[in-house]
Structures are given as structure tokens and as C-alpha cells.
Amino acid sequence: MSYYSLIFTIVVIFNYLISVTLAENKYYIIGIKRSDNDTIYDDESIQVQQSIDKLVNDRMNDIYNIIIENKDTYTLENGKMDEKLKELNHSNLLKKRDTSMATVKFKFINDKRTSGRSHKLKRSDNLIPLKSEMVDHICPINNYYTIRAYLSDSIVDRVKNLPNIIFCEPSRVSKNNDGYINKPFNGREFNYFDNKMIKKETKWTNAEIQKHDTFQGKNFFSHLSLLSQGRYRKELTEEYDNNYYYPKEAGKGISIYLMDGGYRLLDWDDSSMNSNPSNRDFYCAMGFVKNKRIPVDPYNCELSYRSEAEKDHGNMVMSMAGGALFGVAKKANTYMILTDFNDYDALNAFDYISRVGIPHKTVVSISRFFNLGQAVEDKIDELTEKGIIIVNSAGNFHTDCCDRANVNNFAGFKSTITVGALTFTLDEDMNNVYKVANFSNFGSCVDIFAPSDSIYPGVRNSYISKDYNGYIYNRGSGTSSATPIVAGVIATIMSEHPEIEYTTDSMRKTLIDMSLKDILEDVKPGTPNRFINNGKRVVFSPKKVYNGCGPSSGNKVCIDGCCSADGQCIDSTNEKYTELCSLSRGCQSEFGECLSNEDNNTTGNDTTTAVTIPEVTTITEAIITTTSTTTTTITATTTTTTTNSISINTTPQPTTTLGQRCGPDYGNSSCVLQDSNGKYLHVSCCSKEGVCGLTAEYCGIGCQTDYGRCYAIAFFNQGKYISN
């Protein structure tokens, strides 16, 4: 043999020894079948089960002996022995203690199945009880049994060749990916949205997603997806994004109490603790009926004499607030307080919550209609003063619910947050759902509107029961559904900002600041036009199609030209380029090249221009600023004349509110500029510092809604102000 051949052989042998010595160790799932004639394990007779148990235990001993004989193959890369093999020292010690036995074997303890049909083997079987982490039971599956074994790569084939082994495969790390429980946001799995973009906009610690398709076009879960995006416009993104995005804390550490007609846990109910790994409470906590405290079953608390519809109502509100699948705050402690419809039962419930609720960590959701008196109002005030936030439904009578002279629900109380309802969204074109439901109450006390068309695990079989991926659900709607949805959003805000001690008033302001404003149709006069939002406004397209720019088109940046206020890319060939690309017209500078005010103003010496004004009885002494785009700003003081043509000073004047001071600290000045005919010339946002602007720092949290627009970018169409 030549010198080089010898070297090559040594290298090959060395590499082989290294690969054996440093093999990867991991758990394997192993299937063991006694006979093809066996049926399902639990359906077999005790004798057959005992025979299967004995066979499984024999194979486990065989595998354990292989591990002992090949323990050297478990050496790790650092040269040390795998820590799990320390168990072998204990098992060898057990064997030495029983040297009197002719043949020493183990009885592997199975503590996972503790039914009355468990089979104990006698001491005379020469078996030593062993609770092992190297080889242990999993469970029976159909007509075979599965076990888990910790193997090195070197011994896998030997295990596979044992009798009765039908498979031996590596154990895999599972991910919750069936929609039943939420999965963390991962841009590598779902590639049409951007986690960094979401975190930058929302300031969430981390974002999670509950992924939905539209499932036969029915928009299931639209009651969730509507919460986490701006107004969807079909012409901009083509397809509605039905995913629900929410902060990772998802209400963790916050308690939501629902006062309603009970709750029944169903076999497949998404709200059970087993379906949510957050280790939170979700059950019926207390009951008050006929002015008495009654014992309740935590998972089946109902009033037997109430209708199925009334029982169903409790499941709906529980699921909307904190259900693991259907709910908003998926990690919040969620409690049902079972009450009848009497006001004294409501008082008892409020009193219980007052005693057990943690200030600034508790939300109460009420979806009921009451004829209320002073005692209830005083009790509500007591709770809110303790830092407990109360959310209530506006009602479904299509009437003004804010008349103090005719208070018939909690909406008339200043110490609550009142919720109105959006129209139907299931089976609808999502481009056309931004309107108030025709049943929803209205009025100046309605703080926020929220989705109401929802699905949830119902307790009855009725004409509204449907099938979704094999599960039976009921369809709910009304302000009763919208209210716990808002309660859930509140819980997510509180858990994301544990350092803030929210009160009802401060939370109301937060919801208003975060809301989408002036996007709803069919809003009654005097009713605030605000739609709930959880902080995420960017709109993503499942088709990755963006026909616009800015937040309404996935934060797309215009390659050429500017991004207008209405989210359109405008290039220099557009006849309205100068107008639409002006900062004073709401051009979005983050997503394109905008023209400064100086670019639009005329330059040169002051001039005087003759301007013809239509004949009127009263006219104004005006200063008119003319730009290259013929935009005109008029400031005026009233005088009386009948002149048809006058000479007016046209010295250039500001045509924007940007940078101006606003708010109560600056003479109640606003960020709205109009001419004498009411034509909007420029509208911007009044920041919490009292400065007019159009970017997120001005229009976001703290924006003063009474002195301009908030989270609404102004754009202009022939002098008419429009908000998106």
C-alpha cells in the first residue's frame, strides 16, 4: 500500500469514528403493533390489552438494552456524555439491588392513562418499576401503540429492525397552524405583509397574526380583521386582507367580566383553557339571580328557564371578548357573571366585580337593555372611580340613546364607554361595509362604532347555525356583539401598556385617538363618526397588488412623482401634478416627492390685481393670494357695498395650516382653513403639543380632534374636503 493510500484510509476511518462518536441524539416516535387483527386498543378486551401492554413493555426493554449497550454513541460535540444518560446509572443500580432475579427487566411506568382498566404486572414477572425519560409511553393509536425513545443516530436502524416495530421517525417540533390557536407573526411563512412595518407603526412589542382566508367569500372573522387595518379600498389593493393582527400580549394580565345569561363550554369550543397556551382563566365565576348568590358550574352556567336564544347570547359575548379563536383579547382572563334581568341582580354583580376586580386591570362588558335608576348609576360611578372600565352597548332600536330624560340603557351614563354597531359584513363586498347598521342606536354619547356581524360557538341548533371547517357556529350581530369586541381591544391596549393606569375617561380618549374617523356612511347628525382600530392601519393586499401608495396601499412608495393625500401616485405629466403634489394639499412626503409651499407660490414683487366679484349686498374686504395653480386664500372683514369690481392687494399669503399653533392653549385656533364660502383650503391635524401637521406625530395618539383631523389625511376635489 502506498503512503498516500494509507493516509486516505486513516482519514476515512477517522471520519467514520467521529461521525459515530459525535452522532446527533434526539427523540423518536416509535410505533409497535402486536397483530394486524387487533382493533382499536380501547375497544379490545382486557386480555388483549394486557397482551399488547406486555409486548410494548418487552420492546421498550429491548430498546433500553440497545441504548445501554451503545451509550458511547451518545457523546456530544464537546466530548462530554449526553446528560440524559445519567438515568442509566440509576437503572443499573436498580438491577444490582435485584440480583436474586434470574432475568432482570423493567416495567416502564405509564402515568398518562389512569383509567380503571390499567393493568398491573405482578412482582413474580421479574419486572422492576422504572419511570424513564429515555424510553416512555405516549398513547395507543388505532390498533398500535406509540412510545418515545431517545436515540443516537447510530442505533436507529437496530431499533427499526426489532420485531413488531412498524415505524421509527424523529419527533418534530409542532407549530399551531390550524387557526384554532394563534401563531406568532412570521414573515417567512406569510409573505404578503411586513412585521417590521407593523411594529414601526403600532409600537407593539411584537405582533401576532390569526390567519384567515375569505372561505368561500363569506368573510368569516371579518369582525376581527376590520379592527387591524385602515379603510379597505378595492381599487387600491384588489382583495380584502382578512387576517387579524394584534399585539403579542393580547390582554394578558387583564380581566374581562361579562354580565349576561351564562356560558356553556362546548366539546370543540375555542375558548377552553386547553386550546389556549396562555394559562389564563375562562369560565363562569359567579351567579346572582332573584337577589341571591347562586352556585354555578364554571363551564356550564345557565338559567334553565331562559330561552335557548338567551343562553346563546352569553356564549357570543364571551367568545367575542376573549375566545381563543373568535375573540379579540386571546390571553385575557375572561369571566361570565350569570345574572337575570333584574336591576338588583346587576347591582349584586357590580358589587362582586368591585370587590374582586383589580383597578386599572379590569374591564366590564355589558350587552343588555335596562330601565335604570339612580342606584345603578351610582354603582357604576363607584366602579369607574376605582379604575374599572365599563363598556356598554348603545342598543338596537335605531333611536337616540343619549337622552337623559329617557334613559333605558347604560348609554346615558357618562361613566361608561358606549358602542354602536357596523352593518353586516359576512357574504358582503368588504368595499361597501363601512356604514352604520340600520338597527344601531345613535347619539352624541356613542363613543365608537365596531363590527357586529360575527361567528361564535353557539349552544343551540337553529336556522342560523352554519358549518366552518367542520365546526358548528352561530352568527351573531347587534351592538351586543360589538360591545365585547371593544372590551377586547381595550384589554389588548392595557396589556401592551402595563405602566399606564387607564381609567374610563383616559381609555375613551385613547380609543378616540386611535379610531378611524369620518369613514362611515349613514351616521346620524350629532353622532361622532369613529370606527374602532387597534393601532395597525396599514392595509395589505393578499394579492400583493398595490395600485396606490401610503398606508392604504401597504405603505407603497411612488417611484416617480408624489403620493397624493388620497393615496395615488402622481407624476409630472398629470395636469393636476402641482396641486396634488403640494404639501399644503396633503401630499404624503414619506411615500413620494412632494412640492414645498415655495414651489407653488408665485415669486417677485407685490402686485395689485383687479378681481371681479359677483354682485352681492354684503361683500368682504379681502386679501387674496394667487399661486401658479390659481389657488386662492381669502381672509376677510365684513363691509357693505354694491361694487362689482374692486382693486385688491394680492401680496402672497400662507395657504397652509402646517406649522401653525392650535388648540386651547393658543386661542382655540384650529388647523382648518376655509374661505368665506366655506370652501376648504387646507386641513391638518392638531398635535398634542398644539402644532398643525400631517404626519403620524401630529395625527396619532394625542391628536386633538376638536381642532383638526386626526389620522385622516385631507385631500381636495374641486374645493370639497374629503377624508379617507
XYZ file of C-alpha atoms in Angstrom:
724
model
C 0.000 0.000 0.000
C 1.358 3.408 -0.946
C 1.904 6.198 1.549
C -0.973 8.300 0.165
C -3.377 5.336 0.174
C -2.553 4.717 3.819
C -3.223 8.372 4.686
C -6.539 8.280 2.828
C -7.646 5.136 4.648
C -6.762 6.632 8.014
C -8.765 9.784 7.220
C -11.810 7.743 6.179
C -11.662 5.631 9.321
C -11.155 8.711 11.500
C -14.136 10.491 9.959
C -16.261 7.394 10.441
C -15.306 7.166 14.094
C -16.016 10.869 14.582
C -19.420 10.522 12.948
C -20.255 7.603 15.224
C -18.863 9.218 18.325
C -20.492 12.605 17.757
C -23.825 11.395 16.419
C -26.894 13.551 16.926
C -29.166 12.430 19.751
C -32.899 13.099 19.656
C -36.298 11.704 20.479
C -38.042 9.336 18.109
C -41.667 8.279 17.906
C -41.935 4.514 17.560
C -44.989 2.513 16.554
C -45.449 -1.010 17.927
C -48.132 -3.349 16.557
C -48.954 -6.749 18.032
C -51.138 -8.046 15.200
C -52.981 -6.770 12.152
C -56.048 -8.468 13.579
C -56.100 -6.190 16.617
C -58.701 -3.421 16.631
C -58.731 -0.095 18.431
C -56.919 -0.549 21.737
C -59.662 0.823 23.985
C -62.260 -1.381 22.278
C -60.327 -4.565 22.884
C -60.905 -6.928 25.770
C -58.837 -6.674 28.916
C -56.976 -9.840 27.927
C -55.961 -8.380 24.539
C -54.980 -5.087 26.126
C -52.783 -6.916 28.640
C -51.158 -8.837 25.819
C -50.461 -5.597 23.930
C -49.124 -3.964 27.097
C -46.753 -6.878 27.660
C -45.475 -6.759 24.085
C -44.954 -3.000 24.237
C -43.089 -3.338 27.524
C -40.874 -6.070 26.018
C -39.950 -3.878 23.052
C -39.231 -0.965 25.398
C -36.824 -3.210 27.325
C -35.176 -4.230 24.064
C -34.687 -0.579 23.094
C -33.431 0.291 26.564
C -30.838 -2.502 26.369
C -29.677 -1.244 22.961
C -29.198 2.215 24.481
C -27.158 0.762 27.385
C -25.004 -1.305 25.046
C -24.320 1.727 22.807
C -24.124 4.550 25.329
C -20.746 5.577 23.902
C -22.534 6.719 20.736
C -24.242 9.481 22.744
C -21.049 11.528 23.087
C -21.704 15.192 22.319
C -19.646 17.547 20.150
C -17.909 18.941 23.218
C -16.660 15.447 24.039
C -18.942 15.021 27.045
C -21.580 12.381 27.546
C -25.216 13.385 26.979
C -26.807 14.415 30.289
C -29.872 12.228 29.672
C -27.726 9.103 30.037
C -27.370 9.782 33.754
C -30.623 7.838 34.051
C -28.723 4.683 33.138
C -26.723 4.858 36.364
C -29.985 4.782 38.313
C -31.384 1.872 36.313
C -28.186 -0.172 36.713
C -28.382 0.424 40.447
C -31.938 -0.929 40.462
C -30.797 -4.047 38.695
C -27.983 -4.656 41.188
C -30.476 -4.466 44.035
C -32.451 -7.301 42.469
C -29.682 -9.778 41.699
C -31.862 -12.536 43.089
C -33.918 -12.390 39.871
C -32.839 -14.781 37.172
C -33.723 -12.341 34.408
C -33.911 -8.625 35.218
C -36.330 -6.487 33.198
C -38.107 -3.211 33.765
C -41.767 -2.387 33.962
C -41.940 1.041 32.315
C -44.398 3.147 34.276
C -47.213 4.722 32.240
C -48.847 7.525 34.213
C -50.562 9.123 31.198
C -53.524 6.758 31.145
C -55.092 6.311 34.571
C -58.384 4.665 33.671
C -59.877 1.882 35.748
C -58.661 -0.599 33.162
C -54.984 -0.058 33.857
C -53.116 -3.308 34.143
C -50.618 -4.020 36.880
C -47.984 -6.676 36.408
C -47.060 -8.841 39.357
C -43.670 -8.908 41.067
C -43.285 -12.543 40.009
C -42.998 -11.284 36.416
C -39.415 -10.272 37.301
C -40.092 -6.628 36.399
C -38.585 -3.638 38.215
C -40.756 -0.460 38.038
C -38.935 2.319 36.175
C -40.077 5.826 35.314
C -37.865 6.637 32.365
C -37.211 9.718 30.262
C -35.169 7.719 27.756
C -37.989 5.337 26.809
C -41.598 6.035 27.769
C -45.190 5.620 26.655
C -47.169 8.026 24.520
C -50.572 6.520 23.732
C -52.400 3.931 21.642
C -53.385 4.914 18.101
C -55.880 2.763 16.276
C -54.512 -0.808 16.596
C -50.930 0.045 17.570
C -49.183 1.753 20.444
C -46.729 4.612 20.305
C -43.758 5.163 22.556
C -40.979 7.740 22.692
C -37.268 6.839 22.771
C -34.129 8.968 22.973
C -31.786 7.526 20.323
C -28.437 8.327 18.794
C -28.170 8.140 15.012
C -26.062 5.028 15.292
C -28.721 2.825 16.862
C -31.814 3.911 14.905
C -31.547 1.116 12.371
C -31.162 -1.508 15.096
C -34.349 -0.273 16.735
C -36.208 -0.302 13.411
C -35.249 -3.953 12.913
C -36.776 -5.097 16.191
C -39.900 -7.271 15.920
C -43.281 -5.514 15.787
C -41.766 -2.082 15.051
C -43.861 -0.555 12.265
C -42.104 2.821 12.172
C -39.435 4.860 13.925
C -39.330 8.537 12.993
C -37.814 11.673 14.531
C -40.053 13.647 16.849
C -40.938 17.044 15.322
C -41.480 20.397 16.993
C -45.075 21.306 16.330
C -46.494 24.708 15.438
C -50.059 25.721 15.978
C -51.090 26.338 12.405
C -54.723 25.327 12.171
C -56.299 28.670 13.052
C -57.700 27.252 16.260
C -54.933 28.824 18.291
C -52.972 31.779 17.037
C -49.437 31.591 15.797
C -46.772 34.282 16.118
C -46.243 36.511 13.130
C -43.541 35.108 10.883
C -42.835 36.917 7.662
C -41.122 33.842 6.190
C -44.363 31.884 6.375
C -46.759 34.591 5.207
C -45.036 36.843 2.757
C -47.573 39.471 1.792
C -47.195 41.591 4.903
C -44.311 43.089 6.818
C -43.738 42.570 10.543
C -41.247 45.417 10.835
C -43.707 47.767 9.180
C -46.427 46.736 11.637
C -44.195 47.166 14.678
C -42.951 50.533 13.469
C -46.479 51.816 13.006
C -48.116 50.321 16.090
C -45.171 50.440 18.510
C -46.241 46.955 19.679
C -43.597 44.891 21.455
C -44.353 42.137 18.985
C -47.148 41.323 16.583
C -49.125 38.124 16.240
C -51.470 37.063 13.497
C -54.573 34.927 13.203
C -54.572 33.989 9.551
C -57.837 33.636 7.644
C -58.822 33.353 4.056
C -62.259 34.514 2.994
C -63.547 30.873 2.969
C -65.962 30.749 0.050
C -66.208 34.529 0.055
C -68.080 34.675 3.363
C -65.555 36.876 5.173
C -65.623 34.800 8.345
C -63.689 36.582 11.097
C -64.192 39.979 9.484
C -65.267 41.120 12.966
C -61.579 40.679 13.858
C -59.789 41.670 10.665
C -61.627 45.007 10.466
C -60.019 46.002 13.759
C -56.461 45.904 12.472
C -56.373 47.881 9.237
C -57.411 51.159 7.718
C -60.326 51.567 5.382
C -60.157 48.913 2.661
C -60.482 50.258 -0.885
C -60.867 47.609 -3.540
C -59.392 49.763 -6.294
C -56.144 50.079 -4.349
C -55.452 46.520 -3.122
C -57.980 44.407 -5.088
C -58.513 41.836 -2.326
C -59.531 42.277 1.309
C -56.970 41.207 3.918
C -58.998 39.044 6.292
C -56.150 38.392 8.749
C -56.337 39.658 12.324
C -53.173 41.389 13.585
C -52.825 42.099 17.287
C -50.188 42.769 19.969
C -48.493 39.702 21.404
C -49.644 40.324 24.972
C -53.254 40.035 23.722
C -54.849 41.050 27.028
C -52.518 39.025 29.259
C -52.918 40.033 32.892
C -56.202 41.857 32.205
C -59.597 40.575 33.396
C -62.794 40.976 31.359
C -66.121 40.433 33.112
C -69.255 39.791 31.059
C -72.642 40.312 32.723
C -75.002 38.047 30.819
C -77.156 34.929 30.768
C -74.463 32.308 31.274
C -71.896 30.294 29.366
C -71.668 26.715 28.157
C -68.366 25.128 27.194
C -68.785 23.024 24.057
C -66.762 19.970 23.065
C -64.907 21.911 20.375
C -65.157 25.349 21.958
C -62.185 27.529 21.042
C -62.442 29.272 24.378
C -61.442 26.349 26.581
C -58.207 26.658 28.506
C -56.830 23.572 26.754
C -56.970 25.401 23.415
C -55.015 28.398 24.625
C -51.476 28.038 25.983
C -51.555 31.363 27.828
C -52.606 29.787 31.152
C -55.482 32.183 31.686
C -58.955 31.826 33.194
C -62.034 31.400 31.008
C -65.141 30.351 32.889
C -68.295 31.320 34.724
C -67.195 32.921 38.008
C -70.376 33.853 39.859
C -74.172 33.963 39.634
C -76.813 36.315 41.011
C -80.487 35.511 40.499
C -83.513 36.927 42.294
C -81.267 38.903 44.587
C -79.428 35.770 45.712
C -75.961 34.457 45.091
C -76.223 31.057 43.459
C -73.635 28.299 42.910
C -72.519 27.960 39.292
C -70.816 25.304 37.221
C -67.709 27.058 35.851
C -68.221 25.558 32.395
C -71.975 25.241 32.211
C -73.757 28.071 33.983
C -77.216 28.790 32.622
C -80.702 29.638 33.788
C -82.816 26.646 32.845
C -85.980 28.686 32.490
C -84.456 31.064 29.948
C -84.764 30.541 26.185
C -82.043 28.972 24.098
C -81.511 32.347 22.408
C -80.797 33.982 25.756
C -78.375 31.204 26.676
C -76.706 31.614 23.287
C -76.192 35.303 23.945
C -73.779 34.563 26.794
C -71.611 32.350 24.589
C -71.489 35.094 21.990
C -70.217 37.830 24.303
C -67.683 35.537 25.998
C -66.272 34.393 22.656
C -66.105 37.890 21.164
C -64.216 39.341 24.121
C -61.649 36.643 24.831
C -62.222 33.455 22.857
C -59.050 31.779 21.613
C -60.427 31.527 18.087
C -63.265 34.039 17.773
C -62.132 36.586 20.344
C -60.098 39.783 20.384
C -58.120 39.519 23.650
C -56.936 35.932 23.401
C -54.882 35.900 26.596
C -57.183 37.899 28.864
C -58.843 36.303 31.875
C -62.476 36.162 30.799
C -65.275 35.643 33.325
C -69.021 35.272 32.977
C -71.184 36.731 35.747
C -74.517 34.970 35.430
C -77.411 37.347 36.133
C -81.088 37.584 35.459
C -82.580 40.764 34.045
C -83.407 42.467 37.348
C -81.542 45.618 38.312
C -80.772 44.262 41.792
C -79.007 41.335 40.203
C -76.989 43.819 38.174
C -76.141 45.659 41.373
C -75.002 42.445 43.018
C -72.823 41.683 40.017
C -71.291 45.152 40.066
C -70.620 44.797 43.757
C -68.854 41.480 43.258
C -66.671 42.951 40.492
C -65.925 45.947 42.679
C -64.558 43.627 45.370
C -62.527 41.277 43.194
C -61.567 43.443 40.222
C -58.037 44.854 40.109
C -58.045 48.615 39.475
C -56.751 49.626 36.036
C -56.601 45.938 35.058
C -60.328 45.196 34.789
C -62.885 45.713 32.010
C -66.636 45.111 32.331
C -68.694 44.481 29.192
C -72.476 44.869 29.256
C -74.653 43.946 26.291
C -78.038 44.401 27.888
C -81.021 46.714 27.842
C -82.179 48.030 31.239
C -84.634 50.511 32.678
C -82.168 52.055 35.047
C -82.358 54.152 38.171
C -80.076 56.171 40.369
C -78.727 53.229 42.350
C -77.284 51.553 39.270
C -75.770 54.777 38.014
C -74.159 55.419 41.395
C -72.769 51.907 41.499
C -71.289 52.354 38.032
C -69.686 55.597 39.150
C -68.222 53.763 42.134
C -66.583 51.182 39.896
C -65.172 53.714 37.462
C -63.736 55.762 40.285
C -61.850 52.641 41.380
C -60.258 52.393 37.943
C -62.565 49.718 36.496
C -63.534 50.392 32.876
C -67.130 49.734 31.803
C -68.161 49.251 28.175
C -71.828 49.071 27.175
C -73.933 48.603 24.067
C -75.802 51.516 22.526
C -78.818 49.307 21.769
C -80.612 48.079 18.660
C -83.670 50.324 18.376
C -82.347 52.832 15.832
C -83.024 55.703 18.161
C -81.136 58.365 20.059
C -79.869 56.557 23.158
C -78.324 59.616 24.795
C -81.434 61.401 26.017
C -81.051 61.714 29.782
C -84.779 62.282 30.134
C -85.442 58.805 28.792
C -82.519 56.625 29.862
C -83.233 52.994 29.021
C -79.732 51.554 28.955
C -76.228 52.321 30.165
C -75.554 54.589 27.171
C -76.979 57.549 29.052
C -74.324 57.298 31.778
C -71.169 59.377 31.394
C -69.098 56.793 33.285
C -69.326 54.193 30.523
C -67.912 53.783 27.011
C -70.820 53.380 24.594
C -70.552 51.239 21.457
C -72.566 51.382 18.240
C -72.642 48.743 15.503
C -71.299 48.472 11.963
C -73.546 46.935 9.301
C -73.394 43.298 8.146
C -70.082 42.039 6.740
C -70.480 38.275 6.157
C -71.269 37.491 2.499
C -70.790 41.170 1.666
C -68.444 43.139 -0.559
C -65.989 44.472 2.019
C -65.524 47.612 -0.034
C -69.072 48.602 0.879
C -69.416 47.683 4.567
C -68.220 50.917 6.123
C -71.628 52.124 7.220
C -73.622 52.178 10.442
C -76.080 49.303 10.886
C -79.682 50.301 10.276
C -80.648 48.951 13.695
C -77.896 50.602 15.761
C -78.796 53.336 18.237
C -77.040 56.655 17.789
C -76.442 59.978 19.506
C -73.726 62.225 20.867
C -72.869 59.763 23.671
C -71.911 56.961 21.261
C -68.133 56.932 21.615
C -67.165 54.370 18.999
C -68.600 52.051 16.348
C -67.361 48.477 15.997
C -68.002 45.343 13.891
C -71.065 43.381 14.911
C -71.538 40.637 12.318
C -69.708 37.749 13.954
C -69.498 33.995 14.382
C -69.141 32.106 17.660
C -69.738 28.661 19.233
C -73.478 28.535 19.857
C -75.391 26.353 22.306
C -78.408 25.714 20.085
C -79.161 24.262 16.679
C -81.124 26.796 14.720
C -81.525 28.262 11.292
C -78.521 30.484 11.901
C -76.170 27.606 12.689
C -73.545 27.116 9.991
C -70.526 24.945 9.315
C -66.965 26.258 9.241
C -64.203 23.731 8.579
C -66.186 21.033 10.360
C -67.234 23.160 13.334
C -70.740 24.364 14.073
C -71.029 28.056 14.755
C -73.784 30.610 15.154
C -73.937 34.008 13.544
C -74.332 36.971 15.855
C -74.848 40.656 15.303
C -76.061 43.810 17.008
C -74.471 46.156 19.484
C -74.419 43.164 21.856
C -71.689 41.686 19.676
C -69.859 44.964 19.016
C -69.501 45.767 22.726
C -67.371 42.786 23.860
C -65.240 43.321 20.749
C -64.411 46.817 22.009
C -63.835 45.394 25.502
C -61.305 43.026 23.949
C -59.498 45.851 22.155
C -59.339 47.746 25.454
C -57.780 44.710 27.157
C -55.104 44.438 24.451
C -54.248 48.122 24.835
C -53.987 47.783 28.619
C -51.766 44.705 28.458
C -49.492 46.325 25.893
C -49.039 49.344 28.198
C -48.988 47.925 31.755
C -47.246 51.052 33.013
C -50.324 53.197 32.285
C -53.170 53.299 34.817
C -56.063 53.628 32.414
C -59.410 54.985 33.571
C -62.693 55.059 31.685
C -62.046 58.642 30.601
C -58.439 58.103 29.534
C -59.350 54.889 27.716
C -62.212 56.664 25.940
C -59.756 59.293 24.729
C -57.287 56.607 23.660
C -59.957 54.810 21.623
C -60.974 58.082 20.005
C -57.368 58.978 19.189
C -56.767 55.558 17.616
C -60.083 55.390 15.756
C -60.632 55.743 12.005
C -62.537 58.988 11.649
C -65.138 60.055 9.127
C -65.022 56.815 7.120
C -68.541 55.579 7.986
C -71.674 56.259 5.980
C -75.215 56.637 7.350
C -74.098 58.335 10.543
C -76.883 60.371 12.124
C -76.268 64.107 12.701
C -74.665 64.779 16.062
C -73.229 61.251 16.289
C -69.395 61.027 16.271
C -68.091 59.275 13.160
C -65.459 56.977 14.676
C -64.621 53.364 13.877
C -62.595 51.157 16.232
C -58.941 50.429 15.413
C -56.307 48.614 17.465
C -53.342 50.636 16.213
C -52.493 48.929 12.927
C -53.671 50.967 9.928
C -51.545 49.850 7.020
C -53.641 47.865 4.512
C -52.007 44.797 2.960
C -53.052 43.064 -0.230
C -53.150 39.232 -0.246
C -52.521 39.502 -3.991
C -49.545 41.812 -3.417
C -51.237 44.287 -5.708
C -50.899 47.938 -4.747
C -52.436 50.427 -7.119
C -51.801 53.369 -4.849
C -49.354 54.489 -2.200
C -49.121 55.139 1.518
C -50.914 53.255 4.312
C -53.954 52.457 2.190
C -51.688 50.572 -0.239
C -49.276 48.697 2.013
C -47.088 51.797 2.544
C -46.007 51.632 -1.086
C -43.627 54.399 -2.164
C -44.103 56.090 -5.516
C -41.109 55.522 -7.793
C -41.813 58.630 -9.826
C -43.694 61.668 -8.623
C -45.606 62.128 -5.390
C -48.087 60.261 -3.208
C -51.226 62.360 -3.049
C -53.396 62.690 0.012
C -55.835 60.097 -1.340
C -53.079 57.508 -1.864
C -52.450 57.896 -5.606
C -49.056 58.161 -7.306
C -48.995 61.363 -9.368
C -46.235 62.040 -11.903
C -45.289 65.296 -13.552
C -47.381 64.552 -16.666
C -50.589 64.738 -14.654
C -52.395 68.022 -15.257
C -53.030 68.350 -11.519
C -49.461 67.492 -10.553
C -48.683 70.857 -8.963
C -51.886 70.852 -6.966
C -51.970 67.224 -5.821
C -48.255 67.056 -5.023
C -48.266 70.110 -2.802
C -47.602 69.657 0.889
C -50.350 72.165 1.504
C -52.737 69.753 -0.222
C -51.835 66.803 1.991
C -49.155 65.231 -0.193
C -47.610 62.329 1.762
C -43.901 63.100 1.801
C -42.980 59.696 3.319
C -44.121 57.936 0.142
C -43.040 60.216 -2.694
C -41.553 63.571 -3.681
C -43.820 66.434 -2.611
C -43.640 70.047 -3.677
C -42.899 72.569 -0.971
C -45.099 75.605 -0.478
C -42.353 77.762 -2.007
C -42.515 75.682 -5.175
C -46.172 76.587 -5.576
C -46.185 80.262 -4.585
C -45.651 82.976 -7.146
C -42.464 84.982 -6.683
C -41.484 88.596 -7.357
C -42.666 91.974 -6.167
C -46.039 92.583 -4.596
C -48.703 93.239 -7.179
C -52.215 94.552 -7.272
C -54.710 92.677 -9.418
C -58.246 93.602 -10.412
C -60.558 90.822 -9.333
C -64.187 90.669 -10.343
C -66.586 89.707 -7.546
C -70.255 88.843 -8.173
C -72.704 91.477 -7.066
C -73.862 90.975 -3.504
C -75.489 93.042 -0.793
C -72.633 92.415 1.618
C -69.084 91.738 0.473
C -65.775 91.472 2.222
C -62.607 93.460 2.239
C -60.302 90.705 1.177
C -56.669 89.879 0.732
C -56.371 87.268 -1.994
C -53.247 85.204 -2.535
C -52.800 83.855 -6.052
C -50.445 80.973 -6.834
C -49.352 79.460 -10.126
C -52.150 76.923 -9.789
C -54.770 79.646 -9.266
C -55.391 78.515 -5.704
C -56.910 81.352 -3.685
C -56.992 82.015 0.028
C -59.332 84.673 1.372
C -59.268 86.318 4.776
C -61.970 88.881 5.316
C -63.719 91.509 7.412
C -67.278 92.398 6.518
C -68.323 95.750 4.988
C -71.313 96.845 2.913
C -71.030 97.661 -0.821
C -72.613 97.060 -4.182
C -69.427 97.310 -6.201
C -68.948 94.734 -8.941
C -65.207 95.221 -9.479
C -62.616 96.305 -6.930
C -58.838 96.558 -6.727
C -57.381 94.141 -4.188
C -53.882 93.703 -2.742
C -52.637 90.235 -3.805
C -49.463 90.049 -1.701
C -48.602 86.322 -1.301
C -50.009 84.875 1.942
C -49.713 81.409 3.570
C -52.032 78.816 2.040
C -51.450 76.077 4.572
C -52.046 75.400 8.243
C -48.842 73.395 8.582
C -46.731 74.666 11.456
C -49.432 76.890 12.870
C -50.326 76.779 16.547
C -53.664 75.276 17.572
C -55.747 74.122 20.483
C -56.998 75.597 23.753
C -53.598 76.979 24.693
C -53.496 79.064 21.511
C -56.825 80.842 21.497
C -58.709 77.728 20.350
C -57.165 78.123 16.893
C -57.773 75.182 14.587
C -55.916 73.506 11.745
C -58.811 74.097 9.334
C -58.541 76.852 6.708
C -61.641 77.867 4.745
C -62.660 80.719 2.535
C -65.728 82.859 3.078
C -67.867 80.429 1.089
C -66.934 77.513 3.308
C -64.566 76.062 0.744
C -61.842 74.015 2.443
C -58.400 75.275 1.516
C -56.313 73.212 3.889
C -56.971 70.848 6.800
C -54.343 69.213 9.001
C -54.013 67.600 12.434
C -53.565 69.422 15.735
C -50.929 67.525 17.709
C -50.976 67.148 21.474
C -48.302 69.877 21.593
C -50.610 72.254 19.742
C -48.928 72.286 16.301
C -50.607 71.645 12.927
C -49.164 68.882 10.768
C -49.995 65.838 8.623
C -47.591 63.100 9.700
C -48.117 60.423 12.347
C -46.553 62.530 15.107
C -49.297 65.119 14.594
C -52.229 62.853 13.656
C -51.569 59.938 16.010
C -52.097 59.421 19.724
C -52.802 62.710 21.484
C -54.105 64.423 18.363
C -56.749 66.990 19.381
C -59.893 66.064 17.482
C -61.682 69.332 18.217
C -59.100 71.409 16.334
C -58.478 69.464 13.121
C -58.373 65.992 11.644
C -56.789 63.015 13.388
C -55.497 60.021 11.452
C -57.303 61.418 8.421
C -55.293 62.990 5.622
C -57.047 65.831 3.855
C -57.330 65.907 0.114
C -59.304 68.075 -2.205
C -61.703 67.555 -5.049
C -62.814 70.775 -6.690
C -62.675 72.559 -3.386
C -64.649 69.915 -1.465
C -62.899 68.492 1.586
C -62.841 64.700 1.760
C -61.333 62.452 4.428
C -60.037 58.954 3.998
